[in-house]
Amino acid sequence: MRLRTAGLALAVLLGGPVLPRGDLRAQRGSSYEQLQTFSGLLNQIRLNYVDTVTTTQLVRAAIDGMLRSLDPHSFFQTRAEAEKLLAWELGRTAGAGIVVEDVDGRPTVLAVLPGSPAARAGITAGDRLVSLNDTTVAGIAAKTLQARLLGAKGERVRLEL
């Protein structure tokens, strides 16, 4: 990540336009105005949308959308999600036995591990995930869903496919 950031900074230094000091202030002001617009819209949706949505849900969706607009490989994980994945990699937690990937913008079962709880439940590759524990998964990155499918052995998850 450090190299990528350094490369981006170098590209800006070598090829980017040199802005006069006043233009930088204008950019900062513009960023502030954009954040005010975002904040206002966030509040309007939270207060007036027909369904109940939390600020956390909306901000997370905005972050996911922003990263998805960059490239298909950028994603955001909370500390808790990252710790769950690390615990799984170290063999401290169990999973449902499915591999989830985004296919055409929708979370899709890419593979089912033989003998896994998912295989015993009849889940097959190509199934589209609609909800996880009664929460819709539309707009949630596959990496995030993968972390949410991890837990203590014997713990149950409800999947709607």
mmCIF file with all atom_site columns, C-alpha atoms in Angstrom:
data_model
loop_
_atom_site.group_PDB
_atom_site.id
_atom_site.type_symbol
_atom_site.label_atom_id
_atom_site.label_alt_id
_atom_site.label_comp_id
_atom_site.label_asym_id
_atom_site.label_entity_id
_atom_site.label_seq_id
_atom_site.pdbx_PDB_ins_code
_atom_site.Cartn_x
_atom_site.Cartn_y
_atom_site.Cartn_z
_atom_site.occupancy
_atom_site.B_iso_or_equiv
_atom_site.pdbx_formal_charge
_atom_site.auth_seq_id
_atom_site.auth_comp_id
_atom_site.auth_asym_id
_atom_site.auth_atom_id
_atom_site.pdbx_PDB_model_num
ATOM 1   C CA . MET A 1 1   ? 0.000   0.000   0.000   1.00 0.00 ? 1   MET A CA 1
ATOM 2   C CA . ARG A 1 2   ? 2.854   2.392   0.776   1.00 0.00 ? 2   ARG A CA 1
ATOM 3   C CA . LEU A 1 3   ? 4.308   1.893   -2.719  1.00 0.00 ? 3   LEU A CA 1
ATOM 4   C CA . ARG A 1 4   ? 0.960   2.526   -4.354  1.00 0.00 ? 4   ARG A CA 1
ATOM 5   C CA . THR A 1 5   ? 0.518   5.763   -2.404  1.00 0.00 ? 5   THR A CA 1
ATOM 6   C CA . ALA A 1 6   ? 4.067   6.844   -3.175  1.00 0.00 ? 6   ALA A CA 1
ATOM 7   C CA . GLY A 1 7   ? 3.521   6.050   -6.850  1.00 0.00 ? 7   GLY A CA 1
ATOM 8   C CA . LEU A 1 8   ? 0.345   8.099   -6.892  1.00 0.00 ? 8   LEU A CA 1
ATOM 9   C CA . ALA A 1 9   ? 2.089   11.030  -5.189  1.00 0.00 ? 9   ALA A CA 1
ATOM 10  C CA . LEU A 1 10  ? 4.964   10.783  -7.665  1.00 0.00 ? 10  LEU A CA 1
ATOM 11  C CA . ALA A 1 11  ? 2.556   10.772  -10.605 1.00 0.00 ? 11  ALA A CA 1
ATOM 12  C CA . VAL A 1 12  ? 0.874   13.879  -9.269  1.00 0.00 ? 12  VAL A CA 1
ATOM 13  C CA . LEU A 1 13  ? 4.221   15.583  -8.742  1.00 0.00 ? 13  LEU A CA 1
ATOM 14  C CA . LEU A 1 14  ? 5.511   14.682  -12.193 1.00 0.00 ? 14  LEU A CA 1
ATOM 15  C CA . GLY A 1 15  ? 2.426   14.988  -14.338 1.00 0.00 ? 15  GLY A CA 1
ATOM 16  C CA . GLY A 1 16  ? -0.203  16.874  -12.379 1.00 0.00 ? 16  GLY A CA 1
ATOM 17  C CA . PRO A 1 17  ? -0.890  20.535  -12.819 1.00 0.00 ? 17  PRO A CA 1
ATOM 18  C CA . VAL A 1 18  ? 0.794   22.915  -10.442 1.00 0.00 ? 18  VAL A CA 1
ATOM 19  C CA . LEU A 1 19  ? -1.938  24.870  -8.686  1.00 0.00 ? 19  LEU A CA 1
ATOM 20  C CA . PRO A 1 20  ? -1.437  28.333  -7.286  1.00 0.00 ? 20  PRO A CA 1
ATOM 21  C CA . ARG A 1 21  ? -1.894  28.585  -3.526  1.00 0.00 ? 21  ARG A CA 1
ATOM 22  C CA . GLY A 1 22  ? -5.347  30.207  -3.898  1.00 0.00 ? 22  GLY A CA 1
ATOM 23  C CA . ASP A 1 23  ? -6.632  27.246  -5.945  1.00 0.00 ? 23  ASP A CA 1
ATOM 24  C CA . LEU A 1 24  ? -5.764  24.869  -3.113  1.00 0.00 ? 24  LEU A CA 1
ATOM 25  C CA . ARG A 1 25  ? -7.925  26.918  -0.764  1.00 0.00 ? 25  ARG A CA 1
ATOM 26  C CA . ALA A 1 26  ? -10.746 26.752  -3.325  1.00 0.00 ? 26  ALA A CA 1
ATOM 27  C CA . GLN A 1 27  ? -10.374 22.971  -3.529  1.00 0.00 ? 27  GLN A CA 1
ATOM 28  C CA . ARG A 1 28  ? -10.583 22.683  0.275   1.00 0.00 ? 28  ARG A CA 1
ATOM 29  C CA . GLY A 1 29  ? -13.689 24.863  0.271   1.00 0.00 ? 29  GLY A CA 1
ATOM 30  C CA . SER A 1 30  ? -15.199 22.744  -2.471  1.00 0.00 ? 30  SER A CA 1
ATOM 31  C CA . SER A 1 31  ? -14.467 19.563  -0.491  1.00 0.00 ? 31  SER A CA 1
ATOM 32  C CA . TYR A 1 32  ? -16.139 21.074  2.543   1.00 0.00 ? 32  TYR A CA 1
ATOM 33  C CA . GLU A 1 33  ? -19.189 21.985  0.459   1.00 0.00 ? 33  GLU A CA 1
ATOM 34  C CA . GLN A 1 34  ? -19.346 18.452  -0.949  1.00 0.00 ? 34  GLN A CA 1
ATOM 35  C CA . LEU A 1 35  ? -19.196 16.995  2.573   1.00 0.00 ? 35  LEU A CA 1
ATOM 36  C CA . GLN A 1 36  ? -21.978 19.365  3.659   1.00 0.00 ? 36  GLN A CA 1
ATOM 37  C CA . THR A 1 37  ? -24.090 18.183  0.725   1.00 0.00 ? 37  THR A CA 1
ATOM 38  C CA . PHE A 1 38  ? -23.395 14.556  1.644   1.00 0.00 ? 38  PHE A CA 1
ATOM 39  C CA . SER A 1 39  ? -24.231 15.181  5.295   1.00 0.00 ? 39  SER A CA 1
ATOM 40  C CA . GLY A 1 40  ? -27.471 16.952  4.408   1.00 0.00 ? 40  GLY A CA 1
ATOM 41  C CA . LEU A 1 41  ? -28.566 14.164  2.090   1.00 0.00 ? 41  LEU A CA 1
ATOM 42  C CA . LEU A 1 42  ? -27.626 11.541  4.669   1.00 0.00 ? 42  LEU A CA 1
ATOM 43  C CA . ASN A 1 43  ? -29.798 13.288  7.244   1.00 0.00 ? 43  ASN A CA 1
ATOM 44  C CA . GLN A 1 44  ? -32.743 13.688  4.839   1.00 0.00 ? 44  GLN A CA 1
ATOM 45  C CA . ILE A 1 45  ? -32.660 9.987   3.941   1.00 0.00 ? 45  ILE A CA 1
ATOM 46  C CA . ARG A 1 46  ? -32.358 8.943   7.579   1.00 0.00 ? 46  ARG A CA 1
ATOM 47  C CA . LEU A 1 47  ? -35.334 11.098  8.594   1.00 0.00 ? 47  LEU A CA 1
ATOM 48  C CA . ASN A 1 48  ? -37.635 10.778  5.577   1.00 0.00 ? 48  ASN A CA 1
ATOM 49  C CA . TYR A 1 49  ? -36.959 7.462   3.848   1.00 0.00 ? 49  TYR A CA 1
ATOM 50  C CA . VAL A 1 50  ? -39.916 5.090   3.916   1.00 0.00 ? 50  VAL A CA 1
ATOM 51  C CA . ASP A 1 51  ? -37.922 2.313   5.665   1.00 0.00 ? 51  ASP A CA 1
ATOM 52  C CA . THR A 1 52  ? -35.822 2.697   8.792   1.00 0.00 ? 52  THR A CA 1
ATOM 53  C CA . VAL A 1 53  ? -32.143 3.136   7.978   1.00 0.00 ? 53  VAL A CA 1
ATOM 54  C CA . THR A 1 54  ? -29.356 4.045   10.335  1.00 0.00 ? 54  THR A CA 1
ATOM 55  C CA . THR A 1 55  ? -26.564 6.507   9.776   1.00 0.00 ? 55  THR A CA 1
ATOM 56  C CA . THR A 1 56  ? -24.133 3.602   10.134  1.00 0.00 ? 56  THR A CA 1
ATOM 57  C CA . GLN A 1 57  ? -25.848 1.687   7.314   1.00 0.00 ? 57  GLN A CA 1
ATOM 58  C CA . LEU A 1 58  ? -25.869 4.712   5.032   1.00 0.00 ? 58  LEU A CA 1
ATOM 59  C CA . VAL A 1 59  ? -22.255 5.699   5.667   1.00 0.00 ? 59  VAL A CA 1
ATOM 60  C CA . ARG A 1 60  ? -21.104 2.091   5.177   1.00 0.00 ? 60  ARG A CA 1
ATOM 61  C CA . ALA A 1 61  ? -23.011 1.903   1.879   1.00 0.00 ? 61  ALA A CA 1
ATOM 62  C CA . ALA A 1 62  ? -21.435 5.192   0.776   1.00 0.00 ? 62  ALA A CA 1
ATOM 63  C CA . ILE A 1 63  ? -17.942 3.915   1.640   1.00 0.00 ? 63  ILE A CA 1
ATOM 64  C CA . ASP A 1 64  ? -18.557 0.641   -0.198  1.00 0.00 ? 64  ASP A CA 1
ATOM 65  C CA . GLY A 1 65  ? -19.900 2.494   -3.246  1.00 0.00 ? 65  GLY A CA 1
ATOM 66  C CA . MET A 1 66  ? -16.983 4.907   -3.269  1.00 0.00 ? 66  MET A CA 1
ATOM 67  C CA . LEU A 1 67  ? -14.438 2.084   -3.183  1.00 0.00 ? 67  LEU A CA 1
ATOM 68  C CA . ARG A 1 68  ? -16.337 0.057   -5.790  1.00 0.00 ? 68  ARG A CA 1
ATOM 69  C CA . SER A 1 69  ? -16.138 3.066   -8.122  1.00 0.00 ? 69  SER A CA 1
ATOM 70  C CA . LEU A 1 70  ? -12.327 2.907   -7.975  1.00 0.00 ? 70  LEU A CA 1
ATOM 71  C CA . ASP A 1 71  ? -11.745 -0.696  -9.023  1.00 0.00 ? 71  ASP A CA 1
ATOM 72  C CA . PRO A 1 72  ? -13.099 -4.192  -8.294  1.00 0.00 ? 72  PRO A CA 1
ATOM 73  C CA . HIS A 1 73  ? -10.334 -4.964  -5.788  1.00 0.00 ? 73  HIS A CA 1
ATOM 74  C CA . SER A 1 74  ? -10.692 -2.127  -3.273  1.00 0.00 ? 74  SER A CA 1
ATOM 75  C CA . PHE A 1 75  ? -12.871 -2.794  -0.238  1.00 0.00 ? 75  PHE A CA 1
ATOM 76  C CA . PHE A 1 76  ? -13.392 -1.711  3.353   1.00 0.00 ? 76  PHE A CA 1
ATOM 77  C CA . GLN A 1 77  ? -13.498 -3.940  6.400   1.00 0.00 ? 77  GLN A CA 1
ATOM 78  C CA . THR A 1 78  ? -14.203 -3.015  9.956   1.00 0.00 ? 78  THR A CA 1
ATOM 79  C CA . ARG A 1 79  ? -11.688 -4.050  12.573  1.00 0.00 ? 79  ARG A CA 1
ATOM 80  C CA . ALA A 1 80  ? -14.141 -6.708  13.795  1.00 0.00 ? 80  ALA A CA 1
ATOM 81  C CA . GLU A 1 81  ? -14.473 -8.184  10.294  1.00 0.00 ? 81  GLU A CA 1
ATOM 82  C CA . ALA A 1 82  ? -10.706 -8.244  9.803   1.00 0.00 ? 82  ALA A CA 1
ATOM 83  C CA . GLU A 1 83  ? -10.240 -9.926  13.190  1.00 0.00 ? 83  GLU A CA 1
ATOM 84  C CA . LYS A 1 84  ? -12.878 -12.555 12.288  1.00 0.00 ? 84  LYS A CA 1
ATOM 85  C CA . LEU A 1 85  ? -11.069 -13.368 9.041   1.00 0.00 ? 85  LEU A CA 1
ATOM 86  C CA . LEU A 1 86  ? -7.747  -13.605 10.843  1.00 0.00 ? 86  LEU A CA 1
ATOM 87  C CA . ALA A 1 87  ? -9.266  -15.919 13.473  1.00 0.00 ? 87  ALA A CA 1
ATOM 88  C CA . TRP A 1 88  ? -10.651 -18.095 10.671  1.00 0.00 ? 88  TRP A CA 1
ATOM 89  C CA . GLU A 1 89  ? -7.271  -18.205 8.923   1.00 0.00 ? 89  GLU A CA 1
ATOM 90  C CA . LEU A 1 90  ? -5.702  -19.293 12.219  1.00 0.00 ? 90  LEU A CA 1
ATOM 91  C CA . GLY A 1 91  ? -8.342  -22.029 12.669  1.00 0.00 ? 91  GLY A CA 1
ATOM 92  C CA . ARG A 1 92  ? -10.033 -20.410 15.676  1.00 0.00 ? 92  ARG A CA 1
ATOM 93  C CA . THR A 1 93  ? -13.482 -20.020 14.076  1.00 0.00 ? 93  THR A CA 1
ATOM 94  C CA . ALA A 1 94  ? -15.651 -21.933 11.619  1.00 0.00 ? 94  ALA A CA 1
ATOM 95  C CA . GLY A 1 95  ? -17.440 -20.926 8.451   1.00 0.00 ? 95  GLY A CA 1
ATOM 96  C CA . ALA A 1 96  ? -20.563 -21.947 6.563   1.00 0.00 ? 96  ALA A CA 1
ATOM 97  C CA . GLY A 1 97  ? -18.463 -23.568 3.843   1.00 0.00 ? 97  GLY A CA 1
ATOM 98  C CA . ILE A 1 98  ? -19.185 -21.255 0.946   1.00 0.00 ? 98  ILE A CA 1
ATOM 99  C CA . VAL A 1 99  ? -17.071 -18.881 -1.077  1.00 0.00 ? 99  VAL A CA 1
ATOM 100 C CA . VAL A 1 100 ? -18.929 -15.699 -2.014  1.00 0.00 ? 100 VAL A CA 1
ATOM 101 C CA . GLU A 1 101 ? -17.936 -13.359 -4.846  1.00 0.00 ? 101 GLU A CA 1
ATOM 102 C CA . ASP A 1 102 ? -19.603 -10.411 -6.529  1.00 0.00 ? 102 ASP A CA 1
ATOM 103 C CA . VAL A 1 103 ? -20.972 -11.488 -9.912  1.00 0.00 ? 103 VAL A CA 1
ATOM 104 C CA . ASP A 1 104 ? -22.685 -8.760  -11.921 1.00 0.00 ? 104 ASP A CA 1
ATOM 105 C CA . GLY A 1 105 ? -22.836 -6.676  -8.752  1.00 0.00 ? 105 GLY A CA 1
ATOM 106 C CA . ARG A 1 106 ? -24.675 -9.334  -6.751  1.00 0.00 ? 106 ARG A CA 1
ATOM 107 C CA . PRO A 1 107 ? -23.249 -11.620 -4.045  1.00 0.00 ? 107 PRO A CA 1
ATOM 108 C CA . THR A 1 108 ? -23.083 -15.087 -5.552  1.00 0.00 ? 108 THR A CA 1
ATOM 109 C CA . VAL A 1 109 ? -21.974 -18.459 -4.191  1.00 0.00 ? 109 VAL A CA 1
ATOM 110 C CA . LEU A 1 110 ? -18.841 -19.259 -6.157  1.00 0.00 ? 110 LEU A CA 1
ATOM 111 C CA . ALA A 1 111 ? -18.071 -22.593 -4.472  1.00 0.00 ? 111 ALA A CA 1
ATOM 112 C CA . VAL A 1 112 ? -19.411 -24.869 -1.744  1.00 0.00 ? 112 VAL A CA 1
ATOM 113 C CA . LEU A 1 113 ? -16.963 -26.914 0.310   1.00 0.00 ? 113 LEU A CA 1
ATOM 114 C CA . PRO A 1 114 ? -17.829 -30.622 0.321   1.00 0.00 ? 114 PRO A CA 1
ATOM 115 C CA . GLY A 1 115 ? -19.172 -31.843 3.670   1.00 0.00 ? 115 GLY A CA 1
ATOM 116 C CA . SER A 1 116 ? -19.724 -28.279 4.913   1.00 0.00 ? 116 SER A CA 1
ATOM 117 C CA . PRO A 1 117 ? -22.914 -27.017 6.564   1.00 0.00 ? 117 PRO A CA 1
ATOM 118 C CA . ALA A 1 118 ? -23.740 -25.205 3.305   1.00 0.00 ? 118 ALA A CA 1
ATOM 119 C CA . ALA A 1 119 ? -23.359 -28.429 1.293   1.00 0.00 ? 119 ALA A CA 1
ATOM 120 C CA . ARG A 1 120 ? -25.614 -30.279 3.754   1.00 0.00 ? 120 ARG A CA 1
ATOM 121 C CA . ALA A 1 121 ? -28.203 -27.482 3.394   1.00 0.00 ? 121 ALA A CA 1
ATOM 122 C CA . GLY A 1 122 ? -28.245 -27.917 -0.398  1.00 0.00 ? 122 GLY A CA 1
ATOM 123 C CA . ILE A 1 123 ? -26.560 -24.651 -1.346  1.00 0.00 ? 123 ILE A CA 1
ATOM 124 C CA . THR A 1 124 ? -24.906 -24.837 -4.759  1.00 0.00 ? 124 THR A CA 1
ATOM 125 C CA . ALA A 1 125 ? -22.504 -22.712 -6.788  1.00 0.00 ? 125 ALA A CA 1
ATOM 126 C CA . GLY A 1 126 ? -24.365 -19.983 -8.640  1.00 0.00 ? 126 GLY A CA 1
ATOM 127 C CA . ASP A 1 127 ? -26.934 -19.376 -5.901  1.00 0.00 ? 127 ASP A CA 1
ATOM 128 C CA . ARG A 1 128 ? -27.461 -15.652 -5.304  1.00 0.00 ? 128 ARG A CA 1
ATOM 129 C CA . LEU A 1 129 ? -27.369 -14.447 -1.717  1.00 0.00 ? 129 LEU A CA 1
ATOM 130 C CA . VAL A 1 130 ? -30.334 -12.191 -0.867  1.00 0.00 ? 130 VAL A CA 1
ATOM 131 C CA . SER A 1 131 ? -30.102 -11.853 2.910   1.00 0.00 ? 131 SER A CA 1
ATOM 132 C CA . LEU A 1 132 ? -27.930 -12.923 5.814   1.00 0.00 ? 132 LEU A CA 1
ATOM 133 C CA . ASN A 1 133 ? -29.545 -13.199 9.244   1.00 0.00 ? 133 ASN A CA 1
ATOM 134 C CA . ASP A 1 134 ? -32.596 -11.281 7.974   1.00 0.00 ? 134 ASP A CA 1
ATOM 135 C CA . THR A 1 135 ? -30.467 -8.384  6.679   1.00 0.00 ? 135 THR A CA 1
ATOM 136 C CA . THR A 1 136 ? -30.449 -7.683  2.955   1.00 0.00 ? 136 THR A CA 1
ATOM 137 C CA . VAL A 1 137 ? -27.013 -8.058  1.399   1.00 0.00 ? 137 VAL A CA 1
ATOM 138 C CA . ALA A 1 138 ? -27.574 -5.764  -1.584  1.00 0.00 ? 138 ALA A CA 1
ATOM 139 C CA . GLY A 1 139 ? -24.589 -3.437  -1.888  1.00 0.00 ? 139 GLY A CA 1
ATOM 140 C CA . ILE A 1 140 ? -22.442 -5.304  0.654   1.00 0.00 ? 140 ILE A CA 1
ATOM 141 C CA . ALA A 1 141 ? -19.039 -6.392  -0.651  1.00 0.00 ? 141 ALA A CA 1
ATOM 142 C CA . ALA A 1 142 ? -18.353 -10.122 -0.921  1.00 0.00 ? 142 ALA A CA 1
ATOM 143 C CA . LYS A 1 143 ? -15.322 -9.828  1.409   1.00 0.00 ? 143 LYS A CA 1
ATOM 144 C CA . THR A 1 144 ? -17.564 -8.317  4.070   1.00 0.00 ? 144 THR A CA 1
ATOM 145 C CA . LEU A 1 145 ? -20.144 -11.068 3.622   1.00 0.00 ? 145 LEU A CA 1
ATOM 146 C CA . GLN A 1 146 ? -17.428 -13.686 3.835   1.00 0.00 ? 146 GLN A CA 1
ATOM 147 C CA . ALA A 1 147 ? -16.418 -12.290 7.245   1.00 0.00 ? 147 ALA A CA 1
ATOM 148 C CA . ARG A 1 148 ? -20.040 -12.234 8.424   1.00 0.00 ? 148 ARG A CA 1
ATOM 149 C CA . LEU A 1 149 ? -20.370 -15.937 7.603   1.00 0.00 ? 149 LEU A CA 1
ATOM 150 C CA . LEU A 1 150 ? -17.706 -16.801 10.170  1.00 0.00 ? 150 LEU A CA 1
ATOM 151 C CA . GLY A 1 151 ? -18.309 -17.600 13.812  1.00 0.00 ? 151 GLY A CA 1
ATOM 152 C CA . ALA A 1 152 ? -18.009 -20.168 16.566  1.00 0.00 ? 152 ALA A CA 1
ATOM 153 C CA . LYS A 1 153 ? -18.484 -23.794 15.535  1.00 0.00 ? 153 LYS A CA 1
ATOM 154 C CA . GLY A 1 154 ? -22.169 -24.678 15.756  1.00 0.00 ? 154 GLY A CA 1
ATOM 155 C CA . GLU A 1 155 ? -23.310 -21.049 15.528  1.00 0.00 ? 155 GLU A CA 1
ATOM 156 C CA . ARG A 1 156 ? -26.241 -20.671 13.135  1.00 0.00 ? 156 ARG A CA 1
ATOM 157 C CA . VAL A 1 157 ? -26.682 -18.233 10.262  1.00 0.00 ? 157 VAL A CA 1
ATOM 158 C CA . ARG A 1 158 ? -29.834 -17.714 8.222   1.00 0.00 ? 158 ARG A CA 1
ATOM 159 C CA . LEU A 1 159 ? -29.287 -17.339 4.502   1.00 0.00 ? 159 LEU A CA 1
ATOM 160 C CA . GLU A 1 160 ? -31.902 -16.420 1.938   1.00 0.00 ? 160 GLU A CA 1
ATOM 161 C CA . LEU A 1 161 ? -30.892 -17.417 -1.570  1.00 0.00 ? 161 LEU A CA 1
#
